[in-house]
Every structure is written in structure tokens, then in C-alpha cells.
Amino acid sequence: NAGTWLIGRLQTERDKKRLVDGLEGAAAGAAGADFEKTIGALAPRVFLLHNTHETKPVVFHTRWALSYLAGPLTREQIRRLPRAATAAAAPTRVDTAPKPAVASSPSAASSNAPVLPPDLPQRFEAGATLAPFALGVARVHVAIPGGGVHTRSFVRAAPLSADAPGPDWSTAIDLGAEPTSSDSPSAGATFAPLPRAVGQAGVSKQWGDALADSLYRGASVHLFECKRLRLVSKPGESERDFRIRIAEASRSDRDAKVEKLRDQYASKLATLDDRIRRAEQAVAREKDQASSRRMTAAVSVGTTLLSAFLGRKVSRTAMGDAARSVRRVDRAAKQGRDVDRAEDSLDVLQTRRAQLEAALAADVAALVAKLDPLSEPLATVTVRPRKSDVEVASVVLLWRPAGTNAS
């Protein structure tokens, strides 16, 4: 018969359904009110207010939320209720409310699931004997150098024991995906003991903070970096695939450097080619002159000998002709030596050009080998997330079959 309803955030679908059924019956006059959707979307410290004097409910946000009411009745308290109702003694007021600051958690193996604080949900896998695990679901966003964000999801399970204060997330194993579980345990299941700290309020936040700190310290991304090309590998990219990408990116860079090296040798080769061309012309000219002088000397000597042979006396003129013929022969021989010197100069220039071409080929080969992507030195870059990049989605108490490895 309450005319004012204040509904906060609910933990289970069963409680939400029961409340929605009663609320819809009490709010028959509020046409079109979708209570189930509204209640399911309530955030912490946000409440739904339904007043029978209003036409529709109101959602409002409070700065503080404080309740003096006890939590749900435990199984032991429920068992005491019939005995209190049938007691023969005079009616007395039975305080069935549990202490609000303590939630029950077994210190030894028990056949009853523990009652936990509202902020720590618990899930159950199928099994007869169940052991407690802290299950954390989180995402880590890492900013990649050069642009982009790499997001990685984690589902980690850390075993709990009665003699440990809480889960050790550094030794937890990533399950890859959330295991199949339900809101209620299998019939007849027994439960291993829990740490006493699990029954305290705020344990869910403590576990979530510890998980976030563990991922902040250990969820780094390791990348390859090619400093020469200023390239960074992608998350999960192998060294081989990264080198293939380096080869594609370095091809144009290598061609440009080889072309620049050829340009440096081009002026030297052009100078040698010009000198070789002039030396070849000099050799040809010297050969023509030597051939002409040899011909002239031969004709002169032949004429002088023929005149001396036919003449009866050796005149002064004949002797002069013979001397001139001898000089012509000497000049012809000298011209032949000039041809040899010109050819030697040409050979030297051609040898220098061959050596310069060999040096160019060696420098090009060395440059190509230096720029070989297979031998390119790579550095390792470690990218760490910021604390604000770690997003813990949920932390729950997960009951798994005893002896089940976290993996």
C-alpha cells in the first residue's frame, strides 16, 4: 500500500523482475511506463521515484546514498523464523536483521554459497566441489607511435585461498574469454573456504584497483622500429612481415641514393671520356704523320740511291740529297716514337676509366648491401599504457570445479 517507491540499482535479474511486477501493478495508472528498461539502466546513486499522485515516474541522482537497513536474510536466519513464530513463550520481538558491516563467508568447506557484499557479484560453474577464483574482465588501450590505438581485452582468473588476503593478479592466467557460468550453483555443490576479507564491503573495488595496477605494469606492447625509415611495426606484426614492409618502403630510398652516387661519378667519367676521345684523335693524327713521313723518306732514299747508282760521279748535289734522305728517315723514326707515346697515354686513360667504373660498381653494391632490409638493424620499442588507458569492466567471484587450472 506504499504510495511512494524509491528504487535503486539491483544486482540480479530475479530481484528486478519481482520488483517490476509489483511496481507495474501499483502503477496501473501510469500508462506507457517501461519500468524494466528504466531500472536496468540505473547507474550508482541514481534512483527511480514513483509517486501514486504523479502521472509518470521520475529518475533523479543523489550526491550521497546511505542506508541503515540490513542486507538480505541469510539461510540461518530464515530457518530461525518458523521456530520464533511457533514458540510458546510470550511474543517477543525477534531481531532478524544481520549485522550490516559483516557478510558471511565460510572459513571451512561448506554446502552453502557464501553471502557477499552487494558490490561483489558471484558466478557459478557446474561442479560438485567448487573453489573460489577472482575473475576480472578488462580492456587496455595503448597509443601506438605514429598514430592509432591498440586495444587488447583481458579475462583473467586468480585463485583464492583462505590464508591469502586477496587475488594475485600478477600470477593470474588470461582465459581469453569469459567461462560459462550461472547465477546459482549446482544442486548439492560444496564450497571451499574463502579469505575473510571477501566478506568486507568495498572488496570489489580493491580487486579492480589491483587488477588495473597489474595490467598497467604488465600489459606493455613491444614493437620493432626502423630508425632510418622512421617506421614502427604494428602490434602483433612479426619481424619477417615488418621487414617485408621495410623492403617496400626502402626501395625508392635505395634507388634515389644509387642514382645520387652515379651522379657523383658521372662528372669524372665524362672528363675521362673527353680525354680519351682527344687521345684517340692524337694517336690517329700521329699515325697519319708517321705514315706520310715514312713514305717520303722511302721515296727520298730510293731516289738518292738510284741517282748515285746511275751517275758516273758523286756530285755535291747528290751528296746533299743523300743527307736530306737520312734526315727524313730519322724524322720518320721519331714520328713512330710519337705514335707509341700517344698510344701509351690512351692506354693509361682507358685503364683509369675501367678502374673508375669498377669503383662505381663496388660502391653501388656496398650501398645496396647496406640498405638490404634483411640486414637492416631494428630497435625494440616498448609502449606502456597510461593508468587512464586501463578500463576494468567487471570483477566477480567465480566458483570453479576444484582442481580446475586457471588456464
Coordinates of C-alpha atoms in Angstrom, one line a residue, residues 295-305 321 324-326 328:
M295 CA 106.6 7.2 -97.3
T296 CA 108.5 10.5 -98.0
A297 CA 111.7 9.1 -96.5
A298 CA 111.5 5.9 -98.5
V299 CA 111.0 7.8 -101.8
S300 CA 113.8 10.2 -101.0
V301 CA 116.2 7.4 -100.1
G302 CA 115.2 5.5 -103.2
T303 CA 115.7 8.5 -105.5
T304 CA 119.1 9.2 -104.0
L305 CA 120.3 5.7 -104.3
D321 CA 120.2 14.7 -101.4
R324 CA 118.4 15.0 -96.7
S325 CA 117.1 11.5 -97.2
V326 CA 118.9 10.4 -94.0
R328 CA 113.8 12.3 -93.4

